XYZ file of N, CA, C and O in Angstrom:
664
model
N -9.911 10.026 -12.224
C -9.525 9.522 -10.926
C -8.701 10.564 -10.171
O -9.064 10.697 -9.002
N -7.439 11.518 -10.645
C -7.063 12.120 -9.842
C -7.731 13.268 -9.424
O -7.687 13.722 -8.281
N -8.493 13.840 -10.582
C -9.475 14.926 -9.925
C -9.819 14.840 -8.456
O -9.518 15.651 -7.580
N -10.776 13.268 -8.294
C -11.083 13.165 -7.729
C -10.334 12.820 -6.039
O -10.829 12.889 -4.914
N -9.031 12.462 -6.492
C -8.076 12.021 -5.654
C -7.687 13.434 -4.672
O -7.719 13.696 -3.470
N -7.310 14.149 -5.931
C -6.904 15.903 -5.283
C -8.102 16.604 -4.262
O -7.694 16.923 -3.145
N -9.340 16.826 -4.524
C -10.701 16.924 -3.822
C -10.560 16.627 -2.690
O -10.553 17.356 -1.698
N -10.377 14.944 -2.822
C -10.650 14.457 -1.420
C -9.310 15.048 -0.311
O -9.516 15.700 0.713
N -8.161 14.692 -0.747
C -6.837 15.300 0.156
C -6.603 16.709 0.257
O -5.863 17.216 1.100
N -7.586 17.661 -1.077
C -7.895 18.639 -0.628
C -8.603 18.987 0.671
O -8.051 19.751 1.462
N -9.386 18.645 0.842
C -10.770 18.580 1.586
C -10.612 17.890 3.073
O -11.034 18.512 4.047
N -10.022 16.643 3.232
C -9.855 15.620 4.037
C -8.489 15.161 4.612
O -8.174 14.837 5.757
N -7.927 15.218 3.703
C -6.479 14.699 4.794
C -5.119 16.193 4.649
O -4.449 16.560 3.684
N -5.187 16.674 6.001
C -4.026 18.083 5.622
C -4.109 18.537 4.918
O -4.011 17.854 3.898
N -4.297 19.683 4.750
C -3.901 20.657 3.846
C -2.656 20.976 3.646
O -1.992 21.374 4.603
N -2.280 20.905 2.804
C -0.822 21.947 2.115
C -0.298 23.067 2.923
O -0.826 24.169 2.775
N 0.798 22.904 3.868
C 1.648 23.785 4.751
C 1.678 25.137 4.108
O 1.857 25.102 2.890
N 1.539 26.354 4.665
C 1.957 27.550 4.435
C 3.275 27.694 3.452
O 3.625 28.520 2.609
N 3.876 26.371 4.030
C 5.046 27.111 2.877
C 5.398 26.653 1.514
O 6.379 26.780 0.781
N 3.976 25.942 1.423
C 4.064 25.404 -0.195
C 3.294 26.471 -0.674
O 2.416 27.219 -0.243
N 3.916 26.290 -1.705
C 3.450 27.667 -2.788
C 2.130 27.530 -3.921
O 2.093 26.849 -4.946
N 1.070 28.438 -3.336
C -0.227 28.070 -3.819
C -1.013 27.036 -3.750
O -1.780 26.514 -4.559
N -0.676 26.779 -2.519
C -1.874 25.598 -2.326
C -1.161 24.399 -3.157
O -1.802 23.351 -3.076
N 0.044 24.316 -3.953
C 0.479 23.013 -4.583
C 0.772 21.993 -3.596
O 1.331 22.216 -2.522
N 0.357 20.830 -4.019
C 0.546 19.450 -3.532
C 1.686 19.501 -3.402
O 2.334 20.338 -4.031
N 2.507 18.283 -2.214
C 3.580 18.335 -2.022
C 3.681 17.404 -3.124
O 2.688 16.738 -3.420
N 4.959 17.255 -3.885
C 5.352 16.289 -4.590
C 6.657 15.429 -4.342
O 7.750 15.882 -4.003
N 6.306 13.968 -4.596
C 7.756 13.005 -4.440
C 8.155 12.931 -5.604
O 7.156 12.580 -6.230
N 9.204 13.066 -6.488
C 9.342 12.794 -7.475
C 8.577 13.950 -8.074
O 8.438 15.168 -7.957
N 8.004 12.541 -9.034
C 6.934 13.268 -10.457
C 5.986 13.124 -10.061
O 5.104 13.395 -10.876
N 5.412 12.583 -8.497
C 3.958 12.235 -8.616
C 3.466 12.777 -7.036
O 4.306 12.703 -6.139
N 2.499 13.159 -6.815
C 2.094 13.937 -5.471
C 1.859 13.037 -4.764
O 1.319 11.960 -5.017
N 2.444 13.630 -3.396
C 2.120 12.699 -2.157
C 0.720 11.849 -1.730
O 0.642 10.955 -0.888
N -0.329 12.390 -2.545
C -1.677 12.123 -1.882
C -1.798 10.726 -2.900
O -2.215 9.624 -2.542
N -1.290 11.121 -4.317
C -1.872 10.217 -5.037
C -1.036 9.304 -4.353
O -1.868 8.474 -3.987
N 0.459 8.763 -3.789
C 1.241 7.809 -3.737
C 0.297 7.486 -2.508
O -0.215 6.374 -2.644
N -0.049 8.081 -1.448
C -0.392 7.381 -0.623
C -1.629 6.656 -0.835
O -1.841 5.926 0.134
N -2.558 6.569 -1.753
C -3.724 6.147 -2.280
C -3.380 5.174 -2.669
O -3.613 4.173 -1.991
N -2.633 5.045 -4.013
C -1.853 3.988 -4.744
C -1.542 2.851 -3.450
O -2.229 1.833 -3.376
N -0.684 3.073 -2.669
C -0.094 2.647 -1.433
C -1.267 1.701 -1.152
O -1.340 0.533 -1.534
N -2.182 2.377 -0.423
C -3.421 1.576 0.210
C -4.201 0.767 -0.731
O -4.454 -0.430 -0.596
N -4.641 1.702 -1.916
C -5.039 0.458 -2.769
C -4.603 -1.307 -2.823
O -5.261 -2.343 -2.730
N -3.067 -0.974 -3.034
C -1.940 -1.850 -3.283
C -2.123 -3.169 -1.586
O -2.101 -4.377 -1.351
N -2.220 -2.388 -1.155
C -2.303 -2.848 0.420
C -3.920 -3.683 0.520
O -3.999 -4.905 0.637
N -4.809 -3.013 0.469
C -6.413 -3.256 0.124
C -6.604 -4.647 -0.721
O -7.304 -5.596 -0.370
N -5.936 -4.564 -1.738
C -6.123 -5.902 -2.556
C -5.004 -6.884 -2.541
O -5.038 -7.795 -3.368
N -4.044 -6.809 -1.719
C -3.465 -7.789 -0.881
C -4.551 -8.541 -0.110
O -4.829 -9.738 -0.045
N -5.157 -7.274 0.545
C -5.770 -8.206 2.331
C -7.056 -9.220 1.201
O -7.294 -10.407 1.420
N -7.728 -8.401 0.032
C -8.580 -9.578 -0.515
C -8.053 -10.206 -1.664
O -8.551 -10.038 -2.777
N -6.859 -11.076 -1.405
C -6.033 -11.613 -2.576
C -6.631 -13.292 -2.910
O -6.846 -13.850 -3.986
N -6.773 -13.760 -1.534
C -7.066 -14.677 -1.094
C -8.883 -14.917 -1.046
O -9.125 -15.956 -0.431
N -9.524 -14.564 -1.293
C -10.897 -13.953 -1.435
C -11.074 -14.073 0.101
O -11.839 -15.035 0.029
N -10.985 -13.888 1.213
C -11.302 -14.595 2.411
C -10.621 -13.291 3.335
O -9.511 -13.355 3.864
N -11.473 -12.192 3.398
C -11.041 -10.692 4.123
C -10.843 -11.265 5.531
O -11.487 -12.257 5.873
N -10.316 -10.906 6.031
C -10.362 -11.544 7.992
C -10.157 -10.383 8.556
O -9.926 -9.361 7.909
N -10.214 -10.431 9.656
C -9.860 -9.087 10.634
C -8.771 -8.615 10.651
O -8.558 -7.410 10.781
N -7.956 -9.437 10.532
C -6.164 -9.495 11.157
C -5.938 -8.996 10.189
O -5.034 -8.167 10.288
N -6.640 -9.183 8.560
C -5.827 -8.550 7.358
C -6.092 -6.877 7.365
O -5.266 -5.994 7.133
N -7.283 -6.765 7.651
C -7.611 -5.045 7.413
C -7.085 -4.526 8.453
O -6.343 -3.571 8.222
N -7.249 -4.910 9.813
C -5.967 -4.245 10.731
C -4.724 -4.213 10.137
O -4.417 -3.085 9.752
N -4.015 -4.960 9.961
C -2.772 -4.696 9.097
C -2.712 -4.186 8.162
O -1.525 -4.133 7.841
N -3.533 -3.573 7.208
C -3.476 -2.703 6.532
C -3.993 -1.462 6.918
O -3.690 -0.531 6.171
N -4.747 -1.180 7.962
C -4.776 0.127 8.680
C -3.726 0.329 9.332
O -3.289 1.477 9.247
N -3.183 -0.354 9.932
C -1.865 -0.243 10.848
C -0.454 0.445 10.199
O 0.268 1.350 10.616
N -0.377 -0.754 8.481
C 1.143 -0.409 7.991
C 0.492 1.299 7.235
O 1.417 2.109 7.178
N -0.719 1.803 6.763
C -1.337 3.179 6.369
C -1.095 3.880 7.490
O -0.195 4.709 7.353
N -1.670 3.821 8.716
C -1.249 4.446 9.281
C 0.216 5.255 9.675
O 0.533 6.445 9.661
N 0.781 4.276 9.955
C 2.076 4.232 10.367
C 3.113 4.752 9.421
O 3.978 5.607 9.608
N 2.842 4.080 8.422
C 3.679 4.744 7.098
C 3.733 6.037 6.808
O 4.844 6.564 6.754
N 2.320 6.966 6.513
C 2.498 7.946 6.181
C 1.733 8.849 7.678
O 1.159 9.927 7.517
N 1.820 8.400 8.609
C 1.525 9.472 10.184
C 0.280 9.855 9.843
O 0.299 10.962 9.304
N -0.868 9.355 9.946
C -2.318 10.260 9.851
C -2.596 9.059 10.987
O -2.265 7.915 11.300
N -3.656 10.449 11.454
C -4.304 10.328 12.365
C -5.648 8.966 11.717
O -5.805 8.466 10.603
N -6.559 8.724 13.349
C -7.677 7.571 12.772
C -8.175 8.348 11.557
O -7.975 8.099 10.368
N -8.676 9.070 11.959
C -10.027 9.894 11.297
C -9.252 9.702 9.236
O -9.687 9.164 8.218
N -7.764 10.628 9.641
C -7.168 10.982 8.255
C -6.981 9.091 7.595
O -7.238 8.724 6.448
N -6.576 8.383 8.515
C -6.569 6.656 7.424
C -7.611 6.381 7.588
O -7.804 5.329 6.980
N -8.608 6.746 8.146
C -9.638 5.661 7.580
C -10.444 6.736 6.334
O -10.926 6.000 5.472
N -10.592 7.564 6.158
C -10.958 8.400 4.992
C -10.120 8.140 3.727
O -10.688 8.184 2.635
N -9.119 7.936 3.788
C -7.942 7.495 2.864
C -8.368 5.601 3.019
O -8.471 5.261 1.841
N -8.505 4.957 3.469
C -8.820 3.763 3.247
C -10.191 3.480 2.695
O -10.459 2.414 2.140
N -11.299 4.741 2.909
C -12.404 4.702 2.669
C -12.351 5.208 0.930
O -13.356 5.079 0.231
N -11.211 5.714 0.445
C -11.104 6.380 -1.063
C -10.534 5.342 -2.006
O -10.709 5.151 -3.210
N -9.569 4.541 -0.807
C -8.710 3.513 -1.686
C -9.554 2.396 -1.925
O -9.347 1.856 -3.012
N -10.507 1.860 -1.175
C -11.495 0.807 -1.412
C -11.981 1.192 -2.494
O -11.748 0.603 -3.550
N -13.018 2.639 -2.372
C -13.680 2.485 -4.200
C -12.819 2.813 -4.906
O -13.342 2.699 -6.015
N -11.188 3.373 -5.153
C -10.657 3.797 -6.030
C -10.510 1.905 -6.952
O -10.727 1.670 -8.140
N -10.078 0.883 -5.837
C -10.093 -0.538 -5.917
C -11.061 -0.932 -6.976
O -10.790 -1.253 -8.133
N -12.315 -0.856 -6.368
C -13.827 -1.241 -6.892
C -13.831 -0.734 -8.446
O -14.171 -1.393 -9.429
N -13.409 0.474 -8.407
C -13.602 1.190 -9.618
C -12.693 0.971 -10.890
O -12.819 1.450 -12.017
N -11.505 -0.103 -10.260
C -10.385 0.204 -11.166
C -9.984 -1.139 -12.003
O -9.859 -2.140 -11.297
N -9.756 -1.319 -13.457
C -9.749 -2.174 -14.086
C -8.713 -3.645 -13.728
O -8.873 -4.847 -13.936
N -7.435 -2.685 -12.987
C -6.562 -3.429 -13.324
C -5.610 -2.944 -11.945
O -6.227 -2.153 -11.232
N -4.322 -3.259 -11.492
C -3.538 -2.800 -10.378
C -2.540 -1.827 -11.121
O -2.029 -0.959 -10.414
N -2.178 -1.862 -12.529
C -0.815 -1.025 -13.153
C -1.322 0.221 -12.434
O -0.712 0.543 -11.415
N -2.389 0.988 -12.843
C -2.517 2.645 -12.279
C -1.536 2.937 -10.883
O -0.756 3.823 -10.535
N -2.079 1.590 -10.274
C -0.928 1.707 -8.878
C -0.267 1.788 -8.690
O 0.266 2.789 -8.211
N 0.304 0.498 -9.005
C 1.805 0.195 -9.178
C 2.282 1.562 -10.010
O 2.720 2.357 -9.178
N 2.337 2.001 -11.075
C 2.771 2.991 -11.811
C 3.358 4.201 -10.810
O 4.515 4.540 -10.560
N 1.746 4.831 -10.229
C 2.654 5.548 -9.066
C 3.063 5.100 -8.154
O 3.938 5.844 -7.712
N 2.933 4.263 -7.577
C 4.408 3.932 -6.686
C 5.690 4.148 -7.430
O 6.462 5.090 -7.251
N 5.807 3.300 -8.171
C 7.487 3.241 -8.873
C 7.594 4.151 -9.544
O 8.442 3.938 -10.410
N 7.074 5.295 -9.620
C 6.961 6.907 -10.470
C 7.571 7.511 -9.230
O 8.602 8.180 -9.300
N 6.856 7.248 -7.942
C 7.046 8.514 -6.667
C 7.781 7.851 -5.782
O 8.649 8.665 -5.465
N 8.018 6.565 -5.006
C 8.916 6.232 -4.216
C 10.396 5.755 -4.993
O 10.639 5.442 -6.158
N 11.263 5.862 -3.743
C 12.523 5.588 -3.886
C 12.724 4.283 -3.849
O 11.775 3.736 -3.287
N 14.068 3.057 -4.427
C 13.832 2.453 -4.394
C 13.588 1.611 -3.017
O 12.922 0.584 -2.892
N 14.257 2.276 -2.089
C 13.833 1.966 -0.415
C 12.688 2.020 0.133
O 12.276 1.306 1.047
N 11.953 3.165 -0.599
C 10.493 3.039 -0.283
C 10.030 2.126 -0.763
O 9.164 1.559 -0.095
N 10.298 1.682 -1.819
C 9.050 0.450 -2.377
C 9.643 -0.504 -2.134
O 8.888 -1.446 -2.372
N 11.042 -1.031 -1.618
C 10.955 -1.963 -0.857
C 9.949 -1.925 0.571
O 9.292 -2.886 0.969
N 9.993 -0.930 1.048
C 9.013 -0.787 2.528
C 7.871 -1.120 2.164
O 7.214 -1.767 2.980
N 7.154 -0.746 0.620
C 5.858 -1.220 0.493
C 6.083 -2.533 0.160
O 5.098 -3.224 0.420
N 7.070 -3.188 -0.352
C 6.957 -4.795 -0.117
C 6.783 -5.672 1.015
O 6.208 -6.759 1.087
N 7.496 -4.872 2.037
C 7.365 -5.417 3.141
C 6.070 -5.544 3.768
O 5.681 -6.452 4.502
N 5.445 -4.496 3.374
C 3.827 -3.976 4.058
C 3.026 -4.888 3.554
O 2.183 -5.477 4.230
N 3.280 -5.135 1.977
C 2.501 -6.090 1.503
C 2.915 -7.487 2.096
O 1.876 -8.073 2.401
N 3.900 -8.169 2.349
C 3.778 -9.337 3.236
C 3.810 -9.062 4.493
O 4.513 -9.840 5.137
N 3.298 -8.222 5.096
C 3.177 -8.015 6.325
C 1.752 -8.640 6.352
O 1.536 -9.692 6.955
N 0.574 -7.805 5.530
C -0.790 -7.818 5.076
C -0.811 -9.063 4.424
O -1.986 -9.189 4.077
N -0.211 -10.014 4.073
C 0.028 -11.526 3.501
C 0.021 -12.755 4.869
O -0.644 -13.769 5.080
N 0.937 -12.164 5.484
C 1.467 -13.321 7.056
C -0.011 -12.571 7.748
O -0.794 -13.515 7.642
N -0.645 -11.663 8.252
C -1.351 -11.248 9.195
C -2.408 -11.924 9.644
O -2.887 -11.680 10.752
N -3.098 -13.240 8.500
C -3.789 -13.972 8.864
C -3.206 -15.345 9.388
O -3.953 -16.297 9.613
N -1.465 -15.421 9.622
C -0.266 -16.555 10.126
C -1.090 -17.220 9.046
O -2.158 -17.598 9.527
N -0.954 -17.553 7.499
C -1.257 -18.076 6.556
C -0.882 -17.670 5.299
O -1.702 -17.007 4.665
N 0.243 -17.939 4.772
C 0.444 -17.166 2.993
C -0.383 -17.872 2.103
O 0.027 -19.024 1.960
N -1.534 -17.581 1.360
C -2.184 -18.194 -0.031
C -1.292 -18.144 -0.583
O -0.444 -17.253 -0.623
N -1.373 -19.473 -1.294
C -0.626 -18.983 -2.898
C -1.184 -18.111 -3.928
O -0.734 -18.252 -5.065
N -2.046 -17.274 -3.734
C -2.878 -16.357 -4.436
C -1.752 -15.129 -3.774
O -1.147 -14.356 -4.516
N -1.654 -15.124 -2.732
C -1.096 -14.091 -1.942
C 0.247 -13.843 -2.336
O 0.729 -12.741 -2.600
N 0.795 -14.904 -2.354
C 2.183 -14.862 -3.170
C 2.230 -14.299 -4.164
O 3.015 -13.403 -4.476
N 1.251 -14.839 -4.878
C 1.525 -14.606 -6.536
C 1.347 -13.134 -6.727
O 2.238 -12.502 -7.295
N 0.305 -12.560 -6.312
C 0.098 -11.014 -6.234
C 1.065 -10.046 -5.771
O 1.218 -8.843 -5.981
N 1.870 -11.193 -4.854
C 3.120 -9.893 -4.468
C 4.405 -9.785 -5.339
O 5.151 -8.858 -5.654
N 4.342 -11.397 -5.651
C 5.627 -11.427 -6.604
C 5.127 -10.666 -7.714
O 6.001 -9.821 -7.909
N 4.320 -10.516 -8.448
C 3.180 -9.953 -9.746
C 3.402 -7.935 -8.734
O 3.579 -6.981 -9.491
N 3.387 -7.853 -8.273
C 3.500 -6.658 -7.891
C 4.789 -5.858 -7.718
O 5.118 -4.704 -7.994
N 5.494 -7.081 -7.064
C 7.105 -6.763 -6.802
C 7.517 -6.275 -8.193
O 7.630 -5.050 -8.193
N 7.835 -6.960 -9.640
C 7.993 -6.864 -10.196
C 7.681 -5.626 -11.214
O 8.387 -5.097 -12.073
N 6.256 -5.358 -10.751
C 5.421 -3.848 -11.533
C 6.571 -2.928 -10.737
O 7.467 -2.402 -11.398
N 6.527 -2.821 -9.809
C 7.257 -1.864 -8.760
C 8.637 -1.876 -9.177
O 9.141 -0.807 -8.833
N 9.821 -2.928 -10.017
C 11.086 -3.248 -10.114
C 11.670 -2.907 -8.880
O 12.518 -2.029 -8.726
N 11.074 -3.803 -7.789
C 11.600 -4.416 -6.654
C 12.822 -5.568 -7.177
O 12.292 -6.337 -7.980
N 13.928 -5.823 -7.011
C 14.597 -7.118 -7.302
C 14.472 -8.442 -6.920
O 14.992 -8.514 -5.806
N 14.077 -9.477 -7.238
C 13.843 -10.683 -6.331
C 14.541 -11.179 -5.202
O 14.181 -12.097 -4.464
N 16.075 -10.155 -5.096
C 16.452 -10.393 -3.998
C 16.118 -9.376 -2.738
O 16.279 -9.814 -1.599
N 15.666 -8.056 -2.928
C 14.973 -7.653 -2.462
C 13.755 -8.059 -1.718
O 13.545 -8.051 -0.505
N 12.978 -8.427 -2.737
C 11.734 -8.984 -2.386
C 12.074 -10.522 -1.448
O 11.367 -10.576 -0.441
N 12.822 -11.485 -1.584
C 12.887 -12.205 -0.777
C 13.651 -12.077 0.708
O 13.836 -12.957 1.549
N 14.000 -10.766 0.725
C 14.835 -10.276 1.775
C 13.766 -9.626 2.566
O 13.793 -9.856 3.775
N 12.983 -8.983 2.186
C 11.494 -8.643 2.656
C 10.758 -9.677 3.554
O 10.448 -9.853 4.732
N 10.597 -10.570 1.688
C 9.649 -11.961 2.932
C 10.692 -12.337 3.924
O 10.095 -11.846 4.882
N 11.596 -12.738 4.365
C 12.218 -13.180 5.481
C 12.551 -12.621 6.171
O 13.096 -13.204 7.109
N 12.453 -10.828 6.220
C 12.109 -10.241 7.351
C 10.793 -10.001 8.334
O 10.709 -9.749 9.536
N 9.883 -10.177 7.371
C 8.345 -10.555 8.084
C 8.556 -11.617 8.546
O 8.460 -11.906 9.739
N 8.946 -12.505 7.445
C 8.721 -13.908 8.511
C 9.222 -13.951 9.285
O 8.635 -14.592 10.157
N 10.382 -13.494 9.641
C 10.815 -13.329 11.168
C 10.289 -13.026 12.431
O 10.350 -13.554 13.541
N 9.676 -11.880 11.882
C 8.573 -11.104 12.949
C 7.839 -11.853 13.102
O 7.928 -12.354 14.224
N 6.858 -12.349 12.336
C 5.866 -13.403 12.690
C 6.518 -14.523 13.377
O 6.064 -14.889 14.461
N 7.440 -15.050 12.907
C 7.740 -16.500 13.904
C 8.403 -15.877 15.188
O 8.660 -16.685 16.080
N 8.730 -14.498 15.420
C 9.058 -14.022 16.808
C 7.813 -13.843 17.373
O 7.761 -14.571 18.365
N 6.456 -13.036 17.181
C 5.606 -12.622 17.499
C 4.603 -14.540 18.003
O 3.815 -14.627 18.944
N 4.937 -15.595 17.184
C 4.118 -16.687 17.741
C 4.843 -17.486 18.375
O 4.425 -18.532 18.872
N 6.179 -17.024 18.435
C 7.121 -17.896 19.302
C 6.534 -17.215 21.247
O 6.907 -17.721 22.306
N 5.802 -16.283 21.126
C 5.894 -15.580 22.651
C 4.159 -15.852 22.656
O 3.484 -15.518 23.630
């Protein structure tokens, strides 16, 4: 999988700045930026089909929080959303993910990916309880804290009940 991971962000999303040394990946931590941002979308990807029931509102919101999160252009997230789908398809289980996340983000970052993930949860104004369960089941891979994580959900939900209050 990462072979294939490196290839593609070789190839497709930025290249490695002049002032990294030999063409090396930038790295967070212990784990390279390309793979975290993959992981990321994956993580995001099987949120929006948690619920078996894909809608529009969910894959926009997960192009939106990809986008936004790590600054690529259309072209660069949807190629990266186009890797994270079959990396999805292909993959037994969610740990590979989760793993790098909580290997390469801080713990502030992976609160932000909690948030993203109930962002991609509320986007259809509907939480499954499938949806829940996958985030709390995720929060936890990640050692997000439950007060964390519920500080999350009630900052989305905010947004959302501001965003349908207008």
């Amino acid at each position: 999988m990462l072979d294939h991971i490196k290839r593609f962000f070789d190839t497709r999303i930025m290249a490695p700045s002049s002032a990294d040394t030999a063409g090396a990946s930038v790295r967070v931590g212990e784990v390279a930026e390309h793979e975290i941002r993959l992981a990321t979308a994956a993580l995001l990807i099987e949120m929006a089909r948690a619920d078996d029931q894909l809608v529009e509102g969910e894959m926009q919101a997960v192009t939106d929080s990809v986008q936004m999160t790590f600054e690529l252009s259309d072209d660069e997230c949807q190629a990266l959303l186009e890797l994270a789908e079959e990396e999805v398809r292909q993959s037994a289980s969610l740990f590979d993910f989760t793993r790098l996340v909580d290997r390469g983000f801080t713990n502030q970052q992976k609160i932000h990916v909690v948030e993203l993930l109930w962002r991609v949860a509320y986007s259809d104004n509907h939480l499954d309880k499938y949806e829940e369960h996958l985030l709390r089941k995720l929060a936890d891979l990640l050692h997000v804290s439950h007060q964390d994580f519920l500080k999350a959900k009630h900052r989305i939900q905010a947004g959302v009940a501001e965003l349908q209050g207008k």
